[in-house]
Structure formats: structure tokens, C-alpha cells
Coordinates of C-alpha atoms in Angstrom, one line a residue:
Chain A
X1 CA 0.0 0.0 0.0
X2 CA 1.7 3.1 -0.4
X3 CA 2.4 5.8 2.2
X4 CA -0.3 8.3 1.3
X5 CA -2.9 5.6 3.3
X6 CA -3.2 5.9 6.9
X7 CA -1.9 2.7 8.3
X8 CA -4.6 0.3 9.6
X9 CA -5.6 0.5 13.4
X10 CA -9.6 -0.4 13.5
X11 CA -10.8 3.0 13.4
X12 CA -13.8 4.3 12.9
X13 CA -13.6 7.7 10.0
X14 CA -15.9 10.5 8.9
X15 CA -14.6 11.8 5.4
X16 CA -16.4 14.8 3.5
X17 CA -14.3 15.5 0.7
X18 CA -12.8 14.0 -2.6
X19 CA -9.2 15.0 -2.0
X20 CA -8.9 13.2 1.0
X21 CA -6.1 10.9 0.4
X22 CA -8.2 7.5 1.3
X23 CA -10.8 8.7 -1.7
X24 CA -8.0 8.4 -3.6
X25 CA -6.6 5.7 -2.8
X26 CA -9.6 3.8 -3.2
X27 CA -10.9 5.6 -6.4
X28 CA -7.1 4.4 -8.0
X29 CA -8.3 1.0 -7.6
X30 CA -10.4 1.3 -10.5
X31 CA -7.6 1.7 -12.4
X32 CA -5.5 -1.7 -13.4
X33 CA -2.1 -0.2 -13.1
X34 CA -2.8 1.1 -9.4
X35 CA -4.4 -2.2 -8.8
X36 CA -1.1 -4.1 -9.5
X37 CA 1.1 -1.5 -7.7
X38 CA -1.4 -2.0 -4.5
X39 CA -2.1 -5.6 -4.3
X40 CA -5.9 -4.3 -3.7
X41 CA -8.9 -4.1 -5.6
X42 CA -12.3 -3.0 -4.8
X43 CA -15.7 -4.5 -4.2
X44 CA -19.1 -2.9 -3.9
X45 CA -22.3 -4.3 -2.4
X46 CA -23.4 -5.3 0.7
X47 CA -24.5 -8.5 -0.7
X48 CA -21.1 -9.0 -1.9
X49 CA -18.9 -8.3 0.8
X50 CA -21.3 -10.5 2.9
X51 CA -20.4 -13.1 0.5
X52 CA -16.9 -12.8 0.9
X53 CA -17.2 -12.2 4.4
X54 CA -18.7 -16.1 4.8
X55 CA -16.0 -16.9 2.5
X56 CA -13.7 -15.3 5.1
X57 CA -12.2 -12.1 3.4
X58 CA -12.9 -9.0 5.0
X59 CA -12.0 -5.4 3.9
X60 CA -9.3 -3.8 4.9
X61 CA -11.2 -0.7 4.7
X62 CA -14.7 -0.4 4.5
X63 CA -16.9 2.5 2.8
X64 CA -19.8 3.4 3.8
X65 CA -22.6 6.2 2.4
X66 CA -23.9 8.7 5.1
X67 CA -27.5 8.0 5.5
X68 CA -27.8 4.5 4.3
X69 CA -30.3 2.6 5.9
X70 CA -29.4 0.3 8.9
X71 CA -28.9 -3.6 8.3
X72 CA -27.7 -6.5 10.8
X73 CA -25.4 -7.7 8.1
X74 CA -24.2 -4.5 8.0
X75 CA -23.7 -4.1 11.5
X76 CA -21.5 -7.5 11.1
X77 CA -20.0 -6.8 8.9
X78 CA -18.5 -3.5 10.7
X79 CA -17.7 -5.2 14.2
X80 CA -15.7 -7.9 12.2
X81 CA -13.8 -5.0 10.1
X82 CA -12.6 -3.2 13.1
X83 CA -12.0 -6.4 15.1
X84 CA -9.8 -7.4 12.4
X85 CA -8.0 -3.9 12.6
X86 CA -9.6 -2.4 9.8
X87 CA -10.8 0.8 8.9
X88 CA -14.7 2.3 8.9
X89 CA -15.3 5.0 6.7
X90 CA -18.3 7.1 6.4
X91 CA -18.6 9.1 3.5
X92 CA -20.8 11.3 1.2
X93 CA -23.0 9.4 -1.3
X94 CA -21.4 11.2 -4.0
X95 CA -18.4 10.8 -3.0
X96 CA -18.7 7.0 -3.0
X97 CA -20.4 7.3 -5.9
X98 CA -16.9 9.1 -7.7
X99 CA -15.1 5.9 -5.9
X100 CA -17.2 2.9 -7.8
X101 CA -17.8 4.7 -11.0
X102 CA -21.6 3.6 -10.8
X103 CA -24.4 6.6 -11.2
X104 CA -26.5 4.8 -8.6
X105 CA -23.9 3.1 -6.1
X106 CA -24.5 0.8 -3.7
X107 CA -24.3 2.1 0.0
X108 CA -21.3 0.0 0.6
X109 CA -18.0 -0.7 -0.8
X110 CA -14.6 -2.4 -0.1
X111 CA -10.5 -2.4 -0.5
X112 CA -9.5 -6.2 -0.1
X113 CA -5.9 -7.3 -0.4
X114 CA -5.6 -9.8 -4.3
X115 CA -6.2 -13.0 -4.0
X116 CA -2.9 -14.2 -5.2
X117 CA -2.9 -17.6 -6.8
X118 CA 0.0 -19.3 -8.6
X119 CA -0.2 -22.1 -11.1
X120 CA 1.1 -24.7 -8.4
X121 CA -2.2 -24.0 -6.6
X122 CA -5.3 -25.7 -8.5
X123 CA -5.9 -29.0 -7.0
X124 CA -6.3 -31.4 -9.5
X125 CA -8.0 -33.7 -7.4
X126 CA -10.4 -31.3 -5.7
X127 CA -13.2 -31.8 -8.4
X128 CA -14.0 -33.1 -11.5
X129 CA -14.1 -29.7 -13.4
X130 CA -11.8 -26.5 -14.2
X131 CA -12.9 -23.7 -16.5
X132 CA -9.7 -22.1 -18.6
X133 CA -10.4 -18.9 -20.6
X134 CA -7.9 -17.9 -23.2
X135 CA -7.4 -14.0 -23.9
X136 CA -11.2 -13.5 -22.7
X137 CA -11.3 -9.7 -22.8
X138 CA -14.0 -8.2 -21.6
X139 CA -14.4 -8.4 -17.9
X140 CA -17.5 -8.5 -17.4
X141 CA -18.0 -12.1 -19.4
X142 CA -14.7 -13.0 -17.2
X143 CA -16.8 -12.4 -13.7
X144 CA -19.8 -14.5 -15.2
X145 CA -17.1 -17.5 -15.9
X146 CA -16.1 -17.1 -12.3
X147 CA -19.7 -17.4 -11.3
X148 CA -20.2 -20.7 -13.3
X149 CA -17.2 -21.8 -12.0
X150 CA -18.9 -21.3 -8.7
X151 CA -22.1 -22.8 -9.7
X152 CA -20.5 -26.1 -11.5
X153 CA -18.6 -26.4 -8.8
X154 CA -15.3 -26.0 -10.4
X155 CA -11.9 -26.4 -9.0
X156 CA -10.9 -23.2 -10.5
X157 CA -10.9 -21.0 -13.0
X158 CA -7.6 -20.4 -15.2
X159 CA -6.7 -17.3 -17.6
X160 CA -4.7 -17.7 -19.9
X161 CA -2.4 -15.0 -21.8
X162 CA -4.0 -11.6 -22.0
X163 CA -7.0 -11.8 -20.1
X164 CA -9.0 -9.0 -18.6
X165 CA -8.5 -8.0 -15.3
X166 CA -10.6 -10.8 -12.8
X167 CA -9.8 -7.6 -9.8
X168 CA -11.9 -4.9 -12.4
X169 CA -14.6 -3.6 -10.5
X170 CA -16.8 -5.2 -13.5
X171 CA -15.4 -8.5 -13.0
X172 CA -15.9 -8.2 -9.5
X173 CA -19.6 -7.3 -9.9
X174 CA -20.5 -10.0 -12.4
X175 CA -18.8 -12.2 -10.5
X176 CA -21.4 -11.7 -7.9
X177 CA -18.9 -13.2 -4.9
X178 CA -17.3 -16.0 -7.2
X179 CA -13.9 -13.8 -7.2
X180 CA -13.7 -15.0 -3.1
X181 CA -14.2 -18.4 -3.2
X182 CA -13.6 -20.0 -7.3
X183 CA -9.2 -20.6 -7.0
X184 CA -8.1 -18.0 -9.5
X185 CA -4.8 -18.7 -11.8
X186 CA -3.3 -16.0 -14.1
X187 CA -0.8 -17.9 -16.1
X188 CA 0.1 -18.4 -20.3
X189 CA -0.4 -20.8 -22.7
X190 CA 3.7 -22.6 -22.7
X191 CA 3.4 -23.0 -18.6
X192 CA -0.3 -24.3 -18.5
X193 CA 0.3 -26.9 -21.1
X194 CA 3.1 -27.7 -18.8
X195 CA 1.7 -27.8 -16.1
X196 CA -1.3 -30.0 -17.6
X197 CA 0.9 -32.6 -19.2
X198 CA 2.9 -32.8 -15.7
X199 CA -0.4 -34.9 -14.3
X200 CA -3.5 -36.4 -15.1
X201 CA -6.4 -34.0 -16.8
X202 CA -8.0 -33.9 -19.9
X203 CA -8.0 -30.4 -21.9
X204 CA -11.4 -29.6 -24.1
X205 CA -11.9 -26.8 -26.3
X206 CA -15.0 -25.4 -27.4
X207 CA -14.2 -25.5 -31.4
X208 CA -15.8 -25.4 -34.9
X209 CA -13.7 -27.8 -36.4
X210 CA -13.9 -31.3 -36.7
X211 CA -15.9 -31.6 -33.5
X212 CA -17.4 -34.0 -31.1
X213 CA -20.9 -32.9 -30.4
X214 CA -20.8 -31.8 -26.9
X215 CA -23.8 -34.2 -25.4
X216 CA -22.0 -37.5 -26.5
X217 CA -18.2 -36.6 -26.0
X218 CA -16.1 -38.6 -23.8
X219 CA -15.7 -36.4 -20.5
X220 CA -13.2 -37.4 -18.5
X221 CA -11.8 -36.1 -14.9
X222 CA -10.2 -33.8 -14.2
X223 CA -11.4 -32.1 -17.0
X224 CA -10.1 -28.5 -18.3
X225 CA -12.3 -26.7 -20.4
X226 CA -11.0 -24.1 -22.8
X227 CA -12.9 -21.3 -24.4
X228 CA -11.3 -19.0 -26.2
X229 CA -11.8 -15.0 -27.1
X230 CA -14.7 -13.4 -28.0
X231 CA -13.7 -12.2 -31.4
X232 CA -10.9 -14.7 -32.5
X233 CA -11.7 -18.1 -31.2
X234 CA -8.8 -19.9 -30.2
X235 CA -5.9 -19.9 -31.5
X236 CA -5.4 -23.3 -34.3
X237 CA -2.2 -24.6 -31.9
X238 CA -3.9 -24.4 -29.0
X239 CA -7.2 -26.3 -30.7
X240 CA -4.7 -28.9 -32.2
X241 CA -3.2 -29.4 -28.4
X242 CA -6.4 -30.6 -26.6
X243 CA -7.5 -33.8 -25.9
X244 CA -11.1 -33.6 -27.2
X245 CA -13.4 -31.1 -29.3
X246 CA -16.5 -30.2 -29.1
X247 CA -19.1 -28.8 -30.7
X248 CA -22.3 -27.0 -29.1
X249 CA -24.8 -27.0 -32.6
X250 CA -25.6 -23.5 -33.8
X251 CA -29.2 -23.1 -35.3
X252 CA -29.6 -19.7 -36.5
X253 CA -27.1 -17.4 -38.3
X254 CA -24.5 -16.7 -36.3
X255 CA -21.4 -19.2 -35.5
X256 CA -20.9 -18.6 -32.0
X257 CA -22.2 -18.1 -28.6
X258 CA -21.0 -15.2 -26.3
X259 CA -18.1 -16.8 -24.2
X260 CA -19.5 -17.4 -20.9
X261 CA -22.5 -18.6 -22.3
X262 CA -20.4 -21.5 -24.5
X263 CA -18.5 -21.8 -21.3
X264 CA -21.7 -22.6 -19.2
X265 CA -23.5 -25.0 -21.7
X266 CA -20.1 -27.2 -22.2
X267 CA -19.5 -26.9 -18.4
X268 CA -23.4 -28.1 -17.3
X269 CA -23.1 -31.1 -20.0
X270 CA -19.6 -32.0 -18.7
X271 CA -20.5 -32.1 -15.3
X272 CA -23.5 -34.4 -16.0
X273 CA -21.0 -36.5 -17.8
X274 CA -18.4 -36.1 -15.1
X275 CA -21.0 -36.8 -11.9
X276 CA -24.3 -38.7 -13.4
X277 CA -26.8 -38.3 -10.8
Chain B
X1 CA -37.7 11.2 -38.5
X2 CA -37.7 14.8 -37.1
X3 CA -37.5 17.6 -39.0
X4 CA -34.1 18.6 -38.7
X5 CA -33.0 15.5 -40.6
X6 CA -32.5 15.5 -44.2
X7 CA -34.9 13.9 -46.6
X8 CA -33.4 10.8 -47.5
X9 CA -32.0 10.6 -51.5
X10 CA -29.6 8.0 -51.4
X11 CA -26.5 10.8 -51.7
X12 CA -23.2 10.6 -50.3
X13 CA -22.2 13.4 -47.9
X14 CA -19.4 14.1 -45.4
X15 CA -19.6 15.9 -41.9
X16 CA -17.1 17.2 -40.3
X17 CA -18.4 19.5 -37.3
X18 CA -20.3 17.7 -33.9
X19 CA -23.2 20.3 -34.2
X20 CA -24.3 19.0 -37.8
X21 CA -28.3 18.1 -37.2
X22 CA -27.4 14.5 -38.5
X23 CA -24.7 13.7 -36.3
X24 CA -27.0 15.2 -33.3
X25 CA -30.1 12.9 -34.5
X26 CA -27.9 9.9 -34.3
X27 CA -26.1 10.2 -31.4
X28 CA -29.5 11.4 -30.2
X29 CA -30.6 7.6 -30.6
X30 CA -28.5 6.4 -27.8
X31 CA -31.3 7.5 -25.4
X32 CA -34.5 5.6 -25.4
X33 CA -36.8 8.5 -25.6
X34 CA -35.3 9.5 -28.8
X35 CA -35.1 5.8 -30.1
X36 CA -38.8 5.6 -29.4
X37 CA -40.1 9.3 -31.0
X38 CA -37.7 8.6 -34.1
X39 CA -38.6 4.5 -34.5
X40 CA -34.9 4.3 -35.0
X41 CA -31.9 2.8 -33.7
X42 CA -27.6 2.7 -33.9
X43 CA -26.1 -0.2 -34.6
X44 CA -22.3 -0.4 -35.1
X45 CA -19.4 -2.8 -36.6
X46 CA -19.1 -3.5 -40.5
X47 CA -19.6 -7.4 -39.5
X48 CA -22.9 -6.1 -37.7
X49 CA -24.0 -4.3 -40.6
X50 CA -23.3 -7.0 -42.9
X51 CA -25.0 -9.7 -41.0
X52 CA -28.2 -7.3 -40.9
X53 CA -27.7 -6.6 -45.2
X54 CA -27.4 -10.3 -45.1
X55 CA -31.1 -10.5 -43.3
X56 CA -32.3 -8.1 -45.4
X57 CA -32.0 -5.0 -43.5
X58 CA -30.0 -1.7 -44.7
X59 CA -29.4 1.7 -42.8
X60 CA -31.0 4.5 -43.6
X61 CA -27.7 6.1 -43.1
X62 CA -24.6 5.1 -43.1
X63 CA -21.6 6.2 -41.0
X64 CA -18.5 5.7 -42.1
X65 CA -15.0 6.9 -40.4
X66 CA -12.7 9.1 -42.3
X67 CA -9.5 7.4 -43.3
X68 CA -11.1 3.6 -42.4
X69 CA -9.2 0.5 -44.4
X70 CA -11.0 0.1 -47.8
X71 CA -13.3 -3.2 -47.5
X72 CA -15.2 -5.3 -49.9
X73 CA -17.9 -5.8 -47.6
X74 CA -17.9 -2.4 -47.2
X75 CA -17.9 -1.3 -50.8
X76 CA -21.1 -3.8 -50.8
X77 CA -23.1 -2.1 -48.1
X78 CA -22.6 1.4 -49.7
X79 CA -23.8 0.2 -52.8
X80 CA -26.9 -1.3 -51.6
X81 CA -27.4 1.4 -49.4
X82 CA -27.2 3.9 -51.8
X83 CA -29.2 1.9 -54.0
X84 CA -32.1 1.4 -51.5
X85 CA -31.9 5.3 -52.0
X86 CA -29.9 6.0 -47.4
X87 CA -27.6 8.2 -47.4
X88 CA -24.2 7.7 -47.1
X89 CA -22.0 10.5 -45.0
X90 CA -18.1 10.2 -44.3
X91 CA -17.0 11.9 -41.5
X92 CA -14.0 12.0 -38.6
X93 CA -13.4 9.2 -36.7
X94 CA -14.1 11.1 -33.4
X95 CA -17.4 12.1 -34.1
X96 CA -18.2 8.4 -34.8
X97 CA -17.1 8.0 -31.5
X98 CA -18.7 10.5 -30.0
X99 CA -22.4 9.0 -31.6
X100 CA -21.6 5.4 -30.7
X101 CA -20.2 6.5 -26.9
X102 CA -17.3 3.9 -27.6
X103 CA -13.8 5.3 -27.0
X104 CA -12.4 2.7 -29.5
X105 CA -15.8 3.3 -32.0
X106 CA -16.0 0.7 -34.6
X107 CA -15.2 2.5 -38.4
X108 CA -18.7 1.9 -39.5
X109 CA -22.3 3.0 -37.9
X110 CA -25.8 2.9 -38.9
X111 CA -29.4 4.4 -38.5
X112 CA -32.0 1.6 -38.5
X113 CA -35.8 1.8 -38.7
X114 CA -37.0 -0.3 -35.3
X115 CA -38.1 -3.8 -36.2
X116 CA -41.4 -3.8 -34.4
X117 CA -43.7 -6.6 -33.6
X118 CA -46.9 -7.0 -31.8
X119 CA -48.2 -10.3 -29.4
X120 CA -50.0 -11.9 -32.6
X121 CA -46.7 -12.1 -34.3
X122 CA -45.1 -14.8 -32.9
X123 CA -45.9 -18.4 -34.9
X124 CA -46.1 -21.0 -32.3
X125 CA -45.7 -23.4 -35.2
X126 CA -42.5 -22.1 -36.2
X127 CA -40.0 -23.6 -33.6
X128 CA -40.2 -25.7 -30.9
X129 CA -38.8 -23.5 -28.6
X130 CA -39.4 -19.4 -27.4
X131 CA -37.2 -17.7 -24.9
X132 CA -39.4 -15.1 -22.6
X133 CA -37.8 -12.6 -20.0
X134 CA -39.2 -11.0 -17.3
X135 CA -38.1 -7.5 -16.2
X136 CA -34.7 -8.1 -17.8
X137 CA -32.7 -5.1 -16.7
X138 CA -29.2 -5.6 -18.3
X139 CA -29.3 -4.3 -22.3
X140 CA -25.9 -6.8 -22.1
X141 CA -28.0 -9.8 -20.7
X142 CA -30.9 -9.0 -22.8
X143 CA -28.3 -9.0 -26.0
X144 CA -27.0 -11.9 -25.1
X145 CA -30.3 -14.0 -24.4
X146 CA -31.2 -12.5 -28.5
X147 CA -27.7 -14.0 -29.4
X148 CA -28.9 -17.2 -27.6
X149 CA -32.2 -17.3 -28.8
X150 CA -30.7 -17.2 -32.6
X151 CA -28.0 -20.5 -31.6
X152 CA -30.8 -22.4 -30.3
X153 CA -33.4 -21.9 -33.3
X154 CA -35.8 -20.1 -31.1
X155 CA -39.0 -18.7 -32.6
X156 CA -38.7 -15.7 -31.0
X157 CA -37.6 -13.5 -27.6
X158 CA -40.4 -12.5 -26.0
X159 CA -39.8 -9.3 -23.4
X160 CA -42.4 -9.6 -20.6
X161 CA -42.8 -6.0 -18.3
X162 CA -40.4 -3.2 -17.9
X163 CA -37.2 -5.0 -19.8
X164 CA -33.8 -3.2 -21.0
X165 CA -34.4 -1.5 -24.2
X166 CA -33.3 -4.4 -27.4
X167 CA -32.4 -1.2 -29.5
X168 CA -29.7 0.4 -26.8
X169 CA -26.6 0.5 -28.1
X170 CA -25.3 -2.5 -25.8
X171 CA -27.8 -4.6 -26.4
X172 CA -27.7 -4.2 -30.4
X173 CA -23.8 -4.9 -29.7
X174 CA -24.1 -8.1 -27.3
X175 CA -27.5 -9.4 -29.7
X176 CA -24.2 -9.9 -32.6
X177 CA -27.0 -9.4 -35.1
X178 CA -29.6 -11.0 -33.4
X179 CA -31.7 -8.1 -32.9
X180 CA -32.2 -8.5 -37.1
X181 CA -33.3 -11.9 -37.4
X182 CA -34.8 -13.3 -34.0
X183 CA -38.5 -12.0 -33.7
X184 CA -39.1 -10.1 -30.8
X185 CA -41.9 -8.9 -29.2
X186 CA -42.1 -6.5 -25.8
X187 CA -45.6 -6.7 -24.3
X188 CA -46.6 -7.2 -20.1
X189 CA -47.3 -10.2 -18.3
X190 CA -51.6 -10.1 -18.4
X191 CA -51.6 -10.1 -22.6
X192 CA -48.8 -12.3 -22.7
X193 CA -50.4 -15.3 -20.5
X194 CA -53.8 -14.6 -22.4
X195 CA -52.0 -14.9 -25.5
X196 CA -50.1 -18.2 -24.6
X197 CA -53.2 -19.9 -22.9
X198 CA -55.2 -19.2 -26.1
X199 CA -53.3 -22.4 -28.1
X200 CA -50.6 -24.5 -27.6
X201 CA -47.8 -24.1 -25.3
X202 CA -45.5 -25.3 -22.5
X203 CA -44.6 -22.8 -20.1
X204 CA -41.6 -23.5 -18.5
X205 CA -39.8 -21.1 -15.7
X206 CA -36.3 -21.5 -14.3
X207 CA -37.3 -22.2 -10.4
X208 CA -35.6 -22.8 -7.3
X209 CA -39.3 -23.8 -6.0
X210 CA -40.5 -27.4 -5.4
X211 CA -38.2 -28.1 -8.9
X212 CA -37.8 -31.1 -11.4
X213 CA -34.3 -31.6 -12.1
X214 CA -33.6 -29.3 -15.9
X215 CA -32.5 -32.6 -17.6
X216 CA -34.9 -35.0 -16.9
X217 CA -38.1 -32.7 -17.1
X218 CA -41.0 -33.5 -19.5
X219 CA -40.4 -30.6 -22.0
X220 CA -43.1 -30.4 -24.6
X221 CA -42.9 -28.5 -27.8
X222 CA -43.6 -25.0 -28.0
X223 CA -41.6 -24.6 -25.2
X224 CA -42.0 -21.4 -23.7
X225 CA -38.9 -20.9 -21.4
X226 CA -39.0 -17.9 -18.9
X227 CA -36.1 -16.4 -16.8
X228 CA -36.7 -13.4 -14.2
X229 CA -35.6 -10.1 -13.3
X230 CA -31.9 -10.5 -12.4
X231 CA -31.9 -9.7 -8.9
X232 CA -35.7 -10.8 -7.9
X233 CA -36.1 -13.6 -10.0
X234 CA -39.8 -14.6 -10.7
X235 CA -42.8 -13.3 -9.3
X236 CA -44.3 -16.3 -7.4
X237 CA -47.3 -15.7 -9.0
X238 CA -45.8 -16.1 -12.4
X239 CA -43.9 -19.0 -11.6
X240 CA -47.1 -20.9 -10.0
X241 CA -48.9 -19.5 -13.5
X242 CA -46.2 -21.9 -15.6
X243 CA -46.7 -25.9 -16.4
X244 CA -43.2 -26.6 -15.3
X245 CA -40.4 -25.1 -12.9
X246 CA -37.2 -26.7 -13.5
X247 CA -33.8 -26.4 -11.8
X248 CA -30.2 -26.2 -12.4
X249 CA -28.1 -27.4 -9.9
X250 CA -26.0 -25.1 -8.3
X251 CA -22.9 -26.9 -6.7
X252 CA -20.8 -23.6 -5.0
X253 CA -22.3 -20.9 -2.5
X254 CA -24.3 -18.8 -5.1
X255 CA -27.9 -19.4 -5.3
X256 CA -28.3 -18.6 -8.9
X257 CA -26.9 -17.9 -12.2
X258 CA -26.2 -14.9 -14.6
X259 CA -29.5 -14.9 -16.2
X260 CA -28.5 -14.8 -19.8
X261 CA -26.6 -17.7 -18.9
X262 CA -29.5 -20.4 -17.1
X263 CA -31.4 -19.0 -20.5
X264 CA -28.7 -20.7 -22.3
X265 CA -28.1 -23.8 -20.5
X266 CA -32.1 -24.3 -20.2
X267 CA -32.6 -23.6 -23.5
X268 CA -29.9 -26.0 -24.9
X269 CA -31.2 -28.9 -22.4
X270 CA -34.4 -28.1 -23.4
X271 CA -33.2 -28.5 -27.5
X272 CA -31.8 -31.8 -26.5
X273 CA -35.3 -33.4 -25.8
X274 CA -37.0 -31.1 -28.4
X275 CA -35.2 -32.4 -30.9
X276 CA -33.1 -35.5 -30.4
X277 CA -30.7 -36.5 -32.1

């Protein structure tokens, strides 16, 4: 964190204007570069943060509009912040409203420390499906993933190459929660396929070319499935690399489904596949 | 069209000031109000514009960038436009940008007369399956459930009370040319049950209520398949209204899905028995 933020001592904070220094701090966030520099990222929501707070990740500061209307989560929420030594800050609506970047902001917001993952992490064993999403670039398709990946029950979700930012403050949102609990990896293609071949696991792309169709391929665990960017596909290599094809039928004009939705369909048929029953 | 809008006469023109009446009337478009006085919408992306000249709709005007690559596909629309008697009008690429509200705009934009269709449209003989959304609030959800509703064959997307607007900007951009060839029809909950109950027709609502299990449900042909609001889900009242409440599994701590996405996993299951084979 860098020295312009007050250090952490549990304390309660009224703020009214948007130099403060905290403001700023928390309004960088929203930027990728002052992300990375931080190791923090922001989430909005009291929803959310309740989410992650079952999951066990608190804020380490915690925004709060003046006038918002009480709520025991809420109050919870608060008394575990401050117990944990973080900061409460109560600030102007529009002021919080500058910080998320949202016309109509929710009441309550949060800086959280990245969840750092590296690609030793994802337990191969701890379930029968991972989602991998190659150059997926729009971040608001990249929180959905992590919300399937959450819903399939999926040992984790892997980016590969240049993916959008999973700590955005879109990601975050359309992740609704997934970002604290779905194992995150931000890797590239060479140490992936590595890293793959190293153990057992079967790698399955989404692809147009001389596919399986996707309700009678041969699943196997652990299965990695691989969809690729919005625009491009994925790349013919990387097709050429996996283990198995598929193919989700089109019926209408277009060729292709928006990402997270190809993602979801293969990843619901796998996992019927993968756990019958 | 308002007044301040030239007659049309199939001419080529070029802009080069913000405060020319054309740009104004088209950027005007990216507001509902002015979509719905003018019957007019803004679509964007030369592989947009040729999927909708593919489906048999051209602009009324066409907006190309100044200094854009020369494109066959592009020399094609102009003709056809001009043929069909639109206007075509050149002009710099950051007035494009400012009409389309994209910092990176696509080179190409155009003006569309809105595609409207009442209740009695839809033919329940045409497919075996309809996608409905209630209060869909997301113009990138609602995109992507037209997108969805073109891959799966549907008959039709059916927009049940106050829904996103299909003709925003984002939705016309997540739809990937959907919004030109899926039927669509906006109507309220009342006309639309009167309608359905007046023939044939399965309704079938994505449930977490007293469920069948989504792959081993009795779907029967024309499937009507309705997803709720994104936040509230379903009225009960709706969902005790429908013939069949189905459920995905959900294996992580989320209760529910992206809704664009349990559209697309329920409407692909639903395909499956549909249509075998």
C-alpha cells in the first residue's frame, strides 16, 4: 500500500471531501495499473462483501454512504472489520459514488488485499471440473465465468495469456462473490500446457472444427475446459493441443455463442458427464 | 424522423463538425426516448452491418470513419445502401465516437428503422422453442439472451414487463445481429399469459421452488422458457402460472446464475429433448 494511506488501526472515520487521500486511494483502484502497484482491488455491495465475508475475506477498509439505511449484516460486517484492525469510513454518497464509478452506487463498498494464486495451486483432485479462458477480454464475461465456475462447482478458473482484469470492478460485480471463493490462476499458454501434461487431466476446447458434439463426448476427470476469445476463437495450436473437441450445434445465423455462455452450456453437459446423478 | 433530418435521396455526404443536425439525430438515438419518438436505432461494426444486409436489412444512413481500411464488404453495403436510396456520410473518426459512446468506436455505424412486432406475431408453429424474460434489466443480458435465442433456433424472444431496451446500443452490440433476425416482441405479463393460454404451449420457468431436475423434465414442444428479473427472480405468481419449474443445480455458495446464462443452459437442455438427435 503506499504511504499516502493511513496505516490500519480499526478506526472508525468520517470523510467529506474527494481529496482526502483514502478517496483516492480507493478511487485508484479502479484503475488496473494502481491495482497491481497496491495488491488491492475494490468490491461494492453489501451483498457482496457478505459473500466474501462467509468466505472469510474481510475489507481492509470499508466504505460506507452517510444516510444509508441500517442492516444487521451491516452491523456484522462493521464489528468484524474493526476487530480485524480495519478501517470504517463514512462518506458522502457522491463521494462514494466518484469511488465505484456507478451513477447509482450501492451504499457500501470495499479495498480487499488480491487473491494471489500461482499455477502450483489448483488441486487437481479437488473436483472433477476447471474452466480455462484464453485471452477473454471483456471483464465483465470474465466475472460470469467465475460465477459458473462457482455454480458447476469447479476447481478453479484459469486465464490464460491476456485476459482481462478478474480484480476490475466489473469482473468483481459480475462475479457476484465467485472472485472470493472459485481458485483464481493468471498464467500463459507454454506453462499451462506444462503444467497440464505434468499430471493427469483432460483439456477440451470449445471448437468449430472437426468436432465431437458436446452431449456425447467422452468427459473425463479432471477435465479442463478451454474457451477461447470473443472475437478470434482460439488460436489453431492451442485447438490442435487438446484432448477432445466439441461442438455446441448452432441453429440460426451466427457461428458462435457469447463466451460465458459457451462456457456454461459445455460446463453443465460436462459435469452431467463427469457426476451422473 | 424529425424535421431537422435531411430527406433521405440515397446521396453521399461528409460531416465534419459535432453540431451538424445528422450527427446530433444519431447520437440522439443512444437515449431511449429519442429511439422511441424517431422508430430508429444505432447499430455499429461493418460485421454487424453485414450480417443485418445479409437478413435483409440496410441503414437509412450510413456512417463511415474518415481514413477507415478500404473493404469489400464495405464497398457492398454502400452500394446497396445507396441503392435502397440511405444516405451515405463520411466523416471523422471522433465524431463516430462521439455517436456510438465507444472510445475505440467501430469505423462503420448505422441508422435503422426499429423492427417492431406485436403479441400476434409470434408463430407458435415455427420452432419448438421461445425464450421469454421477465423485467430483464441488463441491455448486455438482454443481448446476449437474443444472441442465444438465434444459436438455439428459437422462434422468437419475448420481453415480458419493464425490460432493458433491445435497440440500446449494448444490447444491439451483445445481440451480434440477433436483434435483425430473432422476432421479438415487448408486451406485459396479463396479454402475454392470455395470449399463450389461447393455443398451444408449454410454459416453463427457471425455479428454485419445489423443482424437477432441468435434464430429466418433461419438456413439450412450443416450449416457452421464462427467466426473471436479475436480482428478484420470478414473481411467485408467475412461476405458479407456468406448467413446469425446473432447476439447475448449483454446486458452489451462489444461489443462482447470470440470467443470460440459465437461459442458455435451459434452453440448450431443453433442444436436446425437443429435438433429439
Amino acid at each position: 500500500m503506499s504511504d499516502e494511506v493511513p496505516a490500519r488501526g480499526g478506526a472508525r472515520r468520517a470523510i467529506t471531501g474527494y481529496s482526502n487521500p483514502t478517496v483516492k486511494f480507493a478511487r485508484s483502484l479502479r484503475e488496473k495499473k494502481h491495482r497491481k502497484r497496491e495488491g488491492r482491488f475494490l468490491a461494492e455491495g453489501l451483498r457482496l462483501l457478505t459473500d466474501a465475508r462467509e468466505s472469510g475475506y474481510l475489507p481492509e477498509l470499508l466504505l460506507m454512504a452517510e444516510g444509508r439505511e441500517p442492516h444487521d449484516l451491516l452491523t456484522l460486517l462493521e464489528g468484524d472489520v474493526l476487530a480485524a484492525g480495519g478501517d470504517v469510513v463514512t462518506l458522502p454518497v457522491d463521494v462514494l459514488a466518484k469511488i465505484t464509478g456507478k451513477e447509482n452506487p450501492q451504499s457500501v463498498a470495499g479495498v480487499y488485499a488480491e487473491i494471489g494464486r500461482s499455477l502450483g495451486d489448483p488441486d487437481r483432485a479437488a473436483a472433477p471440473l476447471f474452466l480455462v479462458a484464453q485471452a477473454l477480454r471483456d471483464p465483465g464475461n470474465l466475472g460470469t465465468m467465475l460465477r459458473t465456475a462457482d455454480a458447476v462447482g469447479a476447481g478453479g478458473l484459469i486465464l490464460i495469456d491476456d485476459c482481462a482484469d478478474p480484480f476490475s470492478v466489473e469482473a468483481v460485480r459480475a462475479s457476484m462473490g465467485a472472485v472470493f471463493t472459485v481458485p483464481l490462476v493468471q498464467t500463459a499458454w507454454v506453462p499451462f500446457i506444462a503444467w497440464l501434461r505434468s499430471g493427469p487431466g483432460q483439456l477440451v476446447a470449445a471448437s468449430l472444427r472437426e468436432p465431437h458434439d458436446y452431449r456425447a463426448a467422452p468427459y473425463a476427470a479432471p477435465c479442463f475446459l478451454l474457451v477461447g476469445n470473443e472475437s478470434r476463437g482460439l488460436p489453431e495450436s492451442y485447438e490442435a493441443a487438446c484432448d477432445l473437441r466439441v461442438k455446441i450445434p448452432m441453429h440460426g445465423r451466427a457461428d458462435s455463442l457469447n463466451a460465458a455462455v459457451a462456457a456454461a452450456v459445455l460446463a453443465y453437459e460436462a459435469l452431467a458427464h463427469l457426476q451422473p446423478g
